[in-house]
Short mmCIF file of C-alpha atoms and ligand atoms in Angstrom, two decimals:
data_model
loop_
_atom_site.label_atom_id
_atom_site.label_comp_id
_atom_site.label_asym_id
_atom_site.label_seq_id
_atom_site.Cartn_x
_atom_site.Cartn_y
_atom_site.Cartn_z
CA UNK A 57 83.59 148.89 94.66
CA UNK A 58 85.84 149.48 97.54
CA UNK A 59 87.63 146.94 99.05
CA UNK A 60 86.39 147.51 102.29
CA UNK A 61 83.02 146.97 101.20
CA UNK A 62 83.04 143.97 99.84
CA UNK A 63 81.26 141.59 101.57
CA UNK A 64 80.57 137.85 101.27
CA UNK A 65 77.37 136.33 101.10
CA UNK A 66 76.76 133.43 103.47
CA UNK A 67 73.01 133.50 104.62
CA UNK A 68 72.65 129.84 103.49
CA UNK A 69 75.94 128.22 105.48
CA UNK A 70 75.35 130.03 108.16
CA UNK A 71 71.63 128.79 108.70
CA UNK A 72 73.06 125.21 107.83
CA UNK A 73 75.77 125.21 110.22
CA UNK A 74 73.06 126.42 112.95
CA UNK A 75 71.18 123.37 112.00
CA UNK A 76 74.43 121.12 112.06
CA UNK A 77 74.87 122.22 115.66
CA UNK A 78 71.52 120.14 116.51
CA UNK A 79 73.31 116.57 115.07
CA UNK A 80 77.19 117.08 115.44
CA UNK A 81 79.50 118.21 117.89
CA UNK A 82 80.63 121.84 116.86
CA UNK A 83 78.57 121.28 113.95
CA UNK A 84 80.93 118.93 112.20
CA UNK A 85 82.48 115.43 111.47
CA UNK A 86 85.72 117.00 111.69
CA UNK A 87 87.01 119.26 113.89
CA UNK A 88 88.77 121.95 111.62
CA UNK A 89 85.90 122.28 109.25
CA UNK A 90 84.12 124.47 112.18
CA UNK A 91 86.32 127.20 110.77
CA UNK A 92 87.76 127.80 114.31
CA UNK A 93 90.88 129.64 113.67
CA UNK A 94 89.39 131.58 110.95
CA UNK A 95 86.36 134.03 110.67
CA UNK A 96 82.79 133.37 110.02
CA UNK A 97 80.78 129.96 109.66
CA UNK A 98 82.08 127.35 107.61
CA UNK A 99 80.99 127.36 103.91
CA UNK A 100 78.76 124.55 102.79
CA UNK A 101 79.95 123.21 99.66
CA UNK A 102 77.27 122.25 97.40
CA UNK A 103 79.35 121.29 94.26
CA UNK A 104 83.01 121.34 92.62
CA UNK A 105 84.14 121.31 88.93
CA UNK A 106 87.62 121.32 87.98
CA UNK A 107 89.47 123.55 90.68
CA UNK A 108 86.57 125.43 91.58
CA UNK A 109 83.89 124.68 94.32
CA UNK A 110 80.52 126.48 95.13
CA UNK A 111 78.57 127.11 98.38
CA UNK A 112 75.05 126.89 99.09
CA UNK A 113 74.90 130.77 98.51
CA UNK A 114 76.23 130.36 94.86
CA UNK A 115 79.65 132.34 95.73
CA UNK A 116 82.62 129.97 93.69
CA UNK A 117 86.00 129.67 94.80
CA UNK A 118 89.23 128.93 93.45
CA UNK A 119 89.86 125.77 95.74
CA UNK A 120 93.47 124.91 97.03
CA UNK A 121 91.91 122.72 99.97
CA UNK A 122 90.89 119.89 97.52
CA UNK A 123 89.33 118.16 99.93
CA UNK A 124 92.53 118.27 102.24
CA UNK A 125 94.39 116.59 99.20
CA UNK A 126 92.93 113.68 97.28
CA UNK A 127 91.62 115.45 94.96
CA UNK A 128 94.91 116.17 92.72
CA UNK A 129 92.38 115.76 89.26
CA UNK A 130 90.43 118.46 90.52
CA UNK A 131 86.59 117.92 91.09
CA UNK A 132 84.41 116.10 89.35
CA UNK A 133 86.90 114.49 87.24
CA UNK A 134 85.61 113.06 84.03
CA UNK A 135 86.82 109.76 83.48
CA UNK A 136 87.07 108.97 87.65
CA UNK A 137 83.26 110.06 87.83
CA UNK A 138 82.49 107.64 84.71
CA UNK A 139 84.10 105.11 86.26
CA UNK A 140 82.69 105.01 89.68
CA UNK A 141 79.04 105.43 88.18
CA UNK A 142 79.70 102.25 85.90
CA UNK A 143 80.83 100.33 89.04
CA UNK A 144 77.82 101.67 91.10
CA UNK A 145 75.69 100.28 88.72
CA UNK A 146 76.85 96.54 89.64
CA UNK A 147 76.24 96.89 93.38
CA UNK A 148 78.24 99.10 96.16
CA UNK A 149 79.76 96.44 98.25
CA UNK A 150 80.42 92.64 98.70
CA UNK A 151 83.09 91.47 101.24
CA UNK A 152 84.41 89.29 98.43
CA UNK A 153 87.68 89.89 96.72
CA UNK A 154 87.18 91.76 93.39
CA UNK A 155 88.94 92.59 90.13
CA UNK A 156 89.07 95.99 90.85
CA UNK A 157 91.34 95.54 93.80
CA UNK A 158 93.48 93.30 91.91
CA UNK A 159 93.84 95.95 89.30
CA UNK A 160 94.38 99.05 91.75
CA UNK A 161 96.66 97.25 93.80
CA UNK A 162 98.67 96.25 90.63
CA UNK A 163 98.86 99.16 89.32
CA UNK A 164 100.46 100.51 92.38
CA UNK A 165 103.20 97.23 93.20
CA UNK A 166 103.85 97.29 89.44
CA UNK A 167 104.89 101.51 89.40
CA UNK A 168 106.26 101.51 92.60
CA UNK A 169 109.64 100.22 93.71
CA UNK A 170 109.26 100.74 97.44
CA UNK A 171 106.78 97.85 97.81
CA UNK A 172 106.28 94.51 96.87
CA UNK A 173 102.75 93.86 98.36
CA UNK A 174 99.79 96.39 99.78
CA UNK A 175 96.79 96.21 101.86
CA UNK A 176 93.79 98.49 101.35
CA UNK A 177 92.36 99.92 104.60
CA UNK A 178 89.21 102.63 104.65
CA UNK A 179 90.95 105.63 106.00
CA UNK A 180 94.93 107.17 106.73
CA UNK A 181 94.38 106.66 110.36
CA UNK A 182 93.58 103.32 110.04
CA UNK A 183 96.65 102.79 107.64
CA UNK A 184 99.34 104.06 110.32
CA UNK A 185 97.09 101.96 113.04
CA UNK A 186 97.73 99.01 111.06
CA UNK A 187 101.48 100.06 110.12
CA UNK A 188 102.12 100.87 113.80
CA UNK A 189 101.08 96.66 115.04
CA UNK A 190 102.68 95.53 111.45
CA UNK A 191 105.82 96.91 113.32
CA UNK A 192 105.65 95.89 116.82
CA UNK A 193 104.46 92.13 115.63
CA UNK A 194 107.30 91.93 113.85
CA UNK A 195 110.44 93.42 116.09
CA UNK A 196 108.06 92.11 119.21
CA UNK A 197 108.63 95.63 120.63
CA UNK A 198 106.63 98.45 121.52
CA UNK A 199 107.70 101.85 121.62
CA UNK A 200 107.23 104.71 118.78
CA UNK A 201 109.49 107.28 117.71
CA UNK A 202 107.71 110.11 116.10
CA UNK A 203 108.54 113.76 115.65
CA UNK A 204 107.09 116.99 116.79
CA UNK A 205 105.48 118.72 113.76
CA UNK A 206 103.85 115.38 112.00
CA UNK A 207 100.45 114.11 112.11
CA UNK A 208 99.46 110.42 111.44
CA UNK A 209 96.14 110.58 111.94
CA UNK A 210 94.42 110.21 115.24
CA UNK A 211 95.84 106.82 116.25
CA UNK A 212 95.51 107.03 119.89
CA UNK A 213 99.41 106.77 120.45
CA UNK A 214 100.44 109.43 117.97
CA UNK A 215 98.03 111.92 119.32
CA UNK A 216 101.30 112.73 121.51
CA UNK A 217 103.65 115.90 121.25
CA UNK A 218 106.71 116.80 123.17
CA UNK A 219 106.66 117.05 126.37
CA UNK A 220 108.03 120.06 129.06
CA UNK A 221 110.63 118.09 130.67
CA UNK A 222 112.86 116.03 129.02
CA UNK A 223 112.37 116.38 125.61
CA UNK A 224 111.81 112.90 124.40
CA UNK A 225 108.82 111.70 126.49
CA UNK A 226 105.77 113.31 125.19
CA UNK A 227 102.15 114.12 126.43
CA UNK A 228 98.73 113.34 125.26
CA UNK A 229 97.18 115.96 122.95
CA UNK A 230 93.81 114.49 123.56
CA UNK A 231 92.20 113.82 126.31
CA UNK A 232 90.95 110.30 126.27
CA UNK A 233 94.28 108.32 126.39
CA UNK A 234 95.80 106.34 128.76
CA UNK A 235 99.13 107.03 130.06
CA UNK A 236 100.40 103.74 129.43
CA UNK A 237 99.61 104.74 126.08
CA UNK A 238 101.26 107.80 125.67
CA UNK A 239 104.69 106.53 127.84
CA UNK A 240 104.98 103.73 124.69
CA UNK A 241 105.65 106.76 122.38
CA UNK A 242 109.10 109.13 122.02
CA UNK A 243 108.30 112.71 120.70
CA UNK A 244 111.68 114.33 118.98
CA UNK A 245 112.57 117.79 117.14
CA UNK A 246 112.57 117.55 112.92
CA UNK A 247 115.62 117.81 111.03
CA UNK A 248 118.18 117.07 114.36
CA UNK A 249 119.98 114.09 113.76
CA UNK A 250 122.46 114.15 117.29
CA UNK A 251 118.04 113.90 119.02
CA UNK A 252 117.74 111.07 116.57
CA UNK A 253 120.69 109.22 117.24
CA UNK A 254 121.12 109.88 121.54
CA UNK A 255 117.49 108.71 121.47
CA UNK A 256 118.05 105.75 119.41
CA UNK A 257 121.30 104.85 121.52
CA UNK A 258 119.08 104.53 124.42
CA UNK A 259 116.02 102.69 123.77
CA UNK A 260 116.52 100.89 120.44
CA UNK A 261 116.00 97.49 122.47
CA UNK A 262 112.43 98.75 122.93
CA UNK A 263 111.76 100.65 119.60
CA UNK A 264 109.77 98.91 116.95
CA UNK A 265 109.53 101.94 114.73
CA UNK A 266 110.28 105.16 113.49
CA UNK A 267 107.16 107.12 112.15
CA UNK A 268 107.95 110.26 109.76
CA UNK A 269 105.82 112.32 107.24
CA UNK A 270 108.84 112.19 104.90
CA UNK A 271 107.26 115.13 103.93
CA UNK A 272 105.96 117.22 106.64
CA UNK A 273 103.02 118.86 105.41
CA UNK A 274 100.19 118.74 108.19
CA UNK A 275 102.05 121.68 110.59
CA UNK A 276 102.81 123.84 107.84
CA UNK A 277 105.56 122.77 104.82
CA UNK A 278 108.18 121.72 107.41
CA UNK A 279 110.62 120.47 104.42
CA UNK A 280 113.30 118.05 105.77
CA UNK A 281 116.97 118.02 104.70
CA UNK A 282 117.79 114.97 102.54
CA UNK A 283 120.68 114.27 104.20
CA UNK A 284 117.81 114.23 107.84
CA UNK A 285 115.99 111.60 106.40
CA UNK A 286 118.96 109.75 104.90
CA UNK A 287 120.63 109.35 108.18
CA UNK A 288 117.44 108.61 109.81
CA UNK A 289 117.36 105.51 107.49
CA UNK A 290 121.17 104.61 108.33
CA UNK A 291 120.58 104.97 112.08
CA UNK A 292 117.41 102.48 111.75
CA UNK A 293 119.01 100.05 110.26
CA UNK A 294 121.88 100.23 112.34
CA UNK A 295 119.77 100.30 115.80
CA UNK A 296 117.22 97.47 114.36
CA UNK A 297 114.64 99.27 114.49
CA UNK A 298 111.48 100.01 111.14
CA UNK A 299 111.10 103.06 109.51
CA UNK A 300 107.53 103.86 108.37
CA UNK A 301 107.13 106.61 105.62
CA UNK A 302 103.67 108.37 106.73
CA UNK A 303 102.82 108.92 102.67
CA UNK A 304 99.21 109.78 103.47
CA UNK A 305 99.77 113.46 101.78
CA UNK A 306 103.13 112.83 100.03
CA UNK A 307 102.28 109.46 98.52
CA UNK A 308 100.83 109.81 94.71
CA UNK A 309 101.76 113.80 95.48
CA UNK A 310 105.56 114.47 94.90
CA UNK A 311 105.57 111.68 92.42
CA UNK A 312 104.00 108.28 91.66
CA UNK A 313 106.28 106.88 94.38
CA UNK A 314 105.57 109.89 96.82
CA UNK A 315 108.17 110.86 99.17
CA UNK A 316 110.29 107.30 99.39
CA UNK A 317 111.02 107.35 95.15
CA UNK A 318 111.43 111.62 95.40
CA UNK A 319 114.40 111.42 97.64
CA UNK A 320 115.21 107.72 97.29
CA UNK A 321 115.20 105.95 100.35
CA UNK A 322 113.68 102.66 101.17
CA UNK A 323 111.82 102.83 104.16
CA UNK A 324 110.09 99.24 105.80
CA UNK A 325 107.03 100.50 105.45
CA UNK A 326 104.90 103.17 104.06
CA UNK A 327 101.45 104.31 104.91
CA UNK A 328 98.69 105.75 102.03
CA UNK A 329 95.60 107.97 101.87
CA UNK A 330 94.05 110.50 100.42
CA UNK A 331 94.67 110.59 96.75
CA UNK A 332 95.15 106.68 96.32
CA UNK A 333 91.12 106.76 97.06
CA UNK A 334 90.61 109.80 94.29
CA UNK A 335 88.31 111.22 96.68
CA UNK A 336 86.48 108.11 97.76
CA UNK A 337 87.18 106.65 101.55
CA UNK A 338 90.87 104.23 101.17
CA UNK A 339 93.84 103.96 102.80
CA UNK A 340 96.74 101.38 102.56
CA UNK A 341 100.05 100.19 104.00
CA UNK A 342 102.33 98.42 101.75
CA UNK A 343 106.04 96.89 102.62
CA UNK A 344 108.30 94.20 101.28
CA UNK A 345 107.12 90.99 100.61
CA UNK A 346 109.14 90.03 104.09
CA UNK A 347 107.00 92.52 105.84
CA UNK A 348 103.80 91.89 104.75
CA UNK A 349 103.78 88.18 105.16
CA UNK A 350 103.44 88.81 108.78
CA UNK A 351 99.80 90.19 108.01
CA UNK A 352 97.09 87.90 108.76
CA UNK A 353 96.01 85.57 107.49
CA UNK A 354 99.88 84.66 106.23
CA UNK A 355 101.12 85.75 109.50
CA UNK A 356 100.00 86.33 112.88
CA UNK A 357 99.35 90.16 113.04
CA UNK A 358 95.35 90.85 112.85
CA UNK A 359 94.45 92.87 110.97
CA UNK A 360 90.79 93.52 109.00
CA UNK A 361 87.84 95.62 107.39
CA UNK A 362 84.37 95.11 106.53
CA UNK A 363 84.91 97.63 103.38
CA UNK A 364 88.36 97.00 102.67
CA UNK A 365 88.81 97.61 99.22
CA UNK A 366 85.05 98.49 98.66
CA UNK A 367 85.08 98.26 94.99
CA UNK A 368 83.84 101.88 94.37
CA UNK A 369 86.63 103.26 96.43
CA UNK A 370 88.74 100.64 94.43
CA UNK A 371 87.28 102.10 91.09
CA UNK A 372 88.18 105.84 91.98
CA UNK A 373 91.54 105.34 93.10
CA UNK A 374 92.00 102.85 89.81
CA UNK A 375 90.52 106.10 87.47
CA UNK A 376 92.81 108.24 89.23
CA UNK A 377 96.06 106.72 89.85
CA UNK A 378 96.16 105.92 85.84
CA UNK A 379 95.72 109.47 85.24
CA UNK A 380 98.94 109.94 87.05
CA UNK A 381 100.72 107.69 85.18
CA UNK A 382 100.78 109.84 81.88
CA UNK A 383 104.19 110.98 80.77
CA UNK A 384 105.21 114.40 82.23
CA UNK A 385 101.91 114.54 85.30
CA UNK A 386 103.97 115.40 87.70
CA UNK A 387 106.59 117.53 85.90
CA UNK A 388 103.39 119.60 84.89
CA UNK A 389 102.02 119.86 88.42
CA UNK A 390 105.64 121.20 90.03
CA UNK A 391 105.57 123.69 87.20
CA UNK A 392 102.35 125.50 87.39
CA UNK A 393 102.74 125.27 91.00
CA UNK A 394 106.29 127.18 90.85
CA UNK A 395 105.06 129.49 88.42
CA UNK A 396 102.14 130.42 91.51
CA UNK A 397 104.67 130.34 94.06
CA UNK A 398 106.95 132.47 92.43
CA UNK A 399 104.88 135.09 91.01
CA UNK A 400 103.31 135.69 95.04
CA UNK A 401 106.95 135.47 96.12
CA UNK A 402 108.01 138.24 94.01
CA UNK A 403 104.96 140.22 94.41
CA UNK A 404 105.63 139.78 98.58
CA UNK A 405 109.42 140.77 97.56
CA UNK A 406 108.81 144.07 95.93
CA UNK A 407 106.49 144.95 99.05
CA UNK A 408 108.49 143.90 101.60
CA UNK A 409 105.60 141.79 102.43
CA UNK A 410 107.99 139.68 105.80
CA UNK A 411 106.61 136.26 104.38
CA UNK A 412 107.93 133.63 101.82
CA UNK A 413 106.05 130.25 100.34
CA UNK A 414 107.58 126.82 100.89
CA UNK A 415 106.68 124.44 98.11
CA UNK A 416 107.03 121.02 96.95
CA UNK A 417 105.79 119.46 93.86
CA UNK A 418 102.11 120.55 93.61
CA UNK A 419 102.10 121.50 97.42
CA UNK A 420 102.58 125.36 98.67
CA UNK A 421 102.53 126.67 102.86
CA UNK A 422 102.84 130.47 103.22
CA UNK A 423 104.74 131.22 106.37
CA UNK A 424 104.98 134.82 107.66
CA UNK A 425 108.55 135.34 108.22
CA UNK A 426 111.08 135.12 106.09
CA UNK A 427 113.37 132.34 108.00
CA UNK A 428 113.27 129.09 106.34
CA UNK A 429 111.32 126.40 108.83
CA UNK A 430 112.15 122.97 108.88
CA UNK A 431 110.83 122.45 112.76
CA UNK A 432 107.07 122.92 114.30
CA UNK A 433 108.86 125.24 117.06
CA UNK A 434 109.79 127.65 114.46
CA UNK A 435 106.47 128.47 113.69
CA UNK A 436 104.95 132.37 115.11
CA UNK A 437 102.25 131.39 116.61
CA UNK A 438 101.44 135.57 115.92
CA UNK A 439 101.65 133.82 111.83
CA UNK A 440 98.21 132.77 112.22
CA UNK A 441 96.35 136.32 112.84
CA UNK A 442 98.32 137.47 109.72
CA UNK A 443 96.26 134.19 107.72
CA UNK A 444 93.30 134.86 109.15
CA UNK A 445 93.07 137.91 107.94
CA UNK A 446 94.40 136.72 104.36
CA UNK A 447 91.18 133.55 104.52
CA UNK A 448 88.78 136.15 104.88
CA UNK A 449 90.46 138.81 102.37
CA UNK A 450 90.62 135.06 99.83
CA UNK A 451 87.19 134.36 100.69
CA UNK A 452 85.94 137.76 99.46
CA UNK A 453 87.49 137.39 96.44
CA UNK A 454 86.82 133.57 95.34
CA UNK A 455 90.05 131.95 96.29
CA UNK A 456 89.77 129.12 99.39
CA UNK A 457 92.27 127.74 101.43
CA UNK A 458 91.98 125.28 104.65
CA UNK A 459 90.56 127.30 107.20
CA UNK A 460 93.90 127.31 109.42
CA UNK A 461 97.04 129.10 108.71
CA UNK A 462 98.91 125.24 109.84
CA UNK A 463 97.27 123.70 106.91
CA UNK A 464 99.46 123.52 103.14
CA UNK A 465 97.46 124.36 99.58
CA UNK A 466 97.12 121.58 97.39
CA UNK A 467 97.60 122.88 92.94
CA UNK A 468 95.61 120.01 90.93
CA UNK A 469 95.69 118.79 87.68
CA UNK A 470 92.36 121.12 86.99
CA UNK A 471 93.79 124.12 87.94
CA UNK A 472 95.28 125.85 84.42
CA UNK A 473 97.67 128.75 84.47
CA UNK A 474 94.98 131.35 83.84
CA UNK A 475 93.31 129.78 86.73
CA UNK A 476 96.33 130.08 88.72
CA UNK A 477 96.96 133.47 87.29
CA UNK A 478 93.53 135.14 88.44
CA UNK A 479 94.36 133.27 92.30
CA UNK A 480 97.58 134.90 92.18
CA UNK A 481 96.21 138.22 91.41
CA UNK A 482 93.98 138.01 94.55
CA UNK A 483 96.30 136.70 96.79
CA UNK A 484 98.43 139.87 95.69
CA UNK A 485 95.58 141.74 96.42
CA UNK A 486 94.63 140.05 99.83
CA UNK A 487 98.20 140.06 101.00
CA UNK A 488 97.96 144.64 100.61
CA UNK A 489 94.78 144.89 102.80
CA UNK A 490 96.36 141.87 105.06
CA UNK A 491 99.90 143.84 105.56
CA UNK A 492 98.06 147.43 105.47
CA UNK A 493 96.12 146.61 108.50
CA UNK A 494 99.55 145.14 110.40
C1 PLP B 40 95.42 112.92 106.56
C2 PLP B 40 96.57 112.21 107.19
C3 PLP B 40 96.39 111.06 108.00
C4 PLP B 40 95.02 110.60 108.42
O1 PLP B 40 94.26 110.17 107.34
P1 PLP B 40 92.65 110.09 107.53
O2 PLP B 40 92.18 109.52 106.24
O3 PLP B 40 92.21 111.49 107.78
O4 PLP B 40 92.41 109.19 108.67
C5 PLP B 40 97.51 110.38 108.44
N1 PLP B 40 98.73 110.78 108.11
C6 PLP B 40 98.97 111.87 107.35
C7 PLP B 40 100.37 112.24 106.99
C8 PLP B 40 97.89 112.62 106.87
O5 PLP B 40 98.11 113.70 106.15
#
């Protein structure tokens, strides 16, 4: 068959995203799963085994979304599905404390150096909420330093990027909050330490915190210099002022201490989601045993859920996280993922293909142009025709990504080196339509 004529079959999410319409705003719960920046409906996803997912038309995909990253067992994991079925069968929720919690949450404090105590939450967002007052109870001040590039959810004060005029005071990317909101938060450049330390210099007597993706991986791969995010520790310590790791993506991803045990620092606190839930609704924040006593009810910041540490959720991040744990995981994960990365990279190479893949641990970004990026302002906005074009060429061929050229790819556990083999054969052949048609 002819490249050109083959064509995807999506009758079925196509009549189901018609009917979403009816019930959700743009048809979704989520704003980028409308498929927005990329072409035709979104795909309704019916089932996933392993790293492969399939639609309600029956087409299967190679899947590097994973469910936007918790899923780093792959789908439908064996022992994590046993596991939350036994639990089911005892009841879905009390509001009680429960074993289960104690034995996630040890099996986090005890594997992790970076924290001596944790608190389950439902959701990221709700994490960094939580992580944002932890901060300002304790320093009793209230502005937030965070950087142009990372997401932390959509806390109301973080939905803020940098502003026109001076470069530090930000504006609201949504519309819905208050100005008094958005003049409590400072917006700076990545990787620019002399931005870091002028802003620092001037308002550390009203900074509680410092918020960083240690890993920036929600704006593309923007991958920090060590030596960034080793001075940005120095400088808060020297100014008084918290540093929060945002470990949402990079937590249980680049190791089983995420970000803070890959490059070694020791931030105040650090923010979970995602994969600590293995694919079931949790979040956390977790600090010294200093910091955390100022949680109620041992301390006077509020701070509560009605399914905190459901025990199902509890269960699937306990089946998961152990997985982790076995000698070599993550060694494993980096090395498939390489071998991916490389083989596209040298395929790109000998084609003169002007792109290059950044990649850390088990997470890739492709970036059309050659230029390493380590800032959200180095990103061609003209990038994201070039991965349209590649989703749709993917699609065709059984290989899905996030629908938007800003998101990363996520290689689990599931996905073998044949599997990552065939992807990289249709990527090669994606990326010749993608660059034929210029
Ligand atoms: C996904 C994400 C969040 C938000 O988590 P939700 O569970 O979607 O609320 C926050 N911070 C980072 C770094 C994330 O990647």
């Amino acid at each position: 068959m002819e490249k050109n004529e083959i064509i995807l079959k999506r009758q079925r999410s196509a009549e189901l995203f018609e009917e979403a319409k009816q019930y959700f705003p743009g048809g979704v719960n989520s704003p980028v799963r409308a498929f927005k920046s990329v072409f035709g409906p979104p795909l309704f996803i019916k089932e996933g085994n392993g790293c492969r997912i399939t639609d309600e038309d029956d087409n299967t995909y190679i899947d590097f979304c994973g469910s936007w990253g918790p899923l780093i067992l792959g789908h439908n994991n064996e022992a994590v599905r046993e596991k939350i079925v036994s639990t089911v069968a005892r009841g879905t929720s009390f509001g009680t404390p429960t074993r289960l919690g104690n034995e996630l949450g040890k099996l986090i404090v005890d594997h992790n150096r970076f924290i001596d105590k944790i608190r389950f939450v439902s959701s990221g967002t709700e994490a960094v909420m939580s992580a944002i007052r932890l901060a300002r109870g304790i320093t009793g001040k209230s502005k937030v330093v965070k950087f142009e590039g990372c997401y932390h959810g959509h806390v109301d004060s973080l939905l803020v990027k940098a502003g026109s005029g001076l470069a530090t005071f930000g504006e609201s990317t949504s519309a819905g909050i208050p100005e008094s909101f958005v003049k409590e938060t400072l917006v700076l450049p990545l990787n620019d330490r002399k931005a870091l330390d002028d802003t620092l210099r001037a308002y550390a007597g009203e900074i509680a915190c410092v918020i960083v993706e240690p890993v920036p991986a929600n704006n593309g791969l923007l991958l920090q210099d060590a030596s960034f995010l080793e001075c940005l520790r120095l400088k808060c310590y020297k100014y008084g002022v918290l540093l929060i790791f945002d470990e949402v993506i990079s937590g249980f991803r680049v190791g089983f201490e995420g970000a803070a045990g890959y490059y070694g620092i020791q931030p105040d606190i650090i923010t979970y989601g995602k994969i600590i839930g293995g694919g079931m609704p949790v979040g956390a924040y977790g600090g010294s045993h200093e910091v955390m006593s100022h949680i109620s009810p041992d301390g006077p910041v509020y701070q509560a859920g009605t399914l905190s540490a459901n025990p199902v959720a509890m269960a699937a991040g306990y089946a998961t996280l152990q997985q982790l744990l076995a000698p070599g995981f993550y060694e494993g994960q980096e090395a498939r993922t390489r071998r991916l990365v490389d083989r596209i990279q040298h395929y790109a190479d000998r084609q003169g293909y002007d792109m290059h893949l950044e990649q850390i641990g088990s997470i890739f970004w492709i970036a059309f142009t050659r230029q390493r990026i380590t800032r959200a302002d180095q990103i061609d906005p003209a990038g994201m025709e070039y991965f349209k074009k590649l989703h749709r060429e993917l699609l065709l061929r059984g290989v899905y990504l996030g629908p938007s050229g800003y998101e990363v790819g996520f290689v689990s556990a599931a996905h073998t080196e044949a599997d990552l083999d065939q992807a990289a054969a249709i990527m090669e052949e994606a990326l010749d339509v993608v660059f034929a048609q210029g």
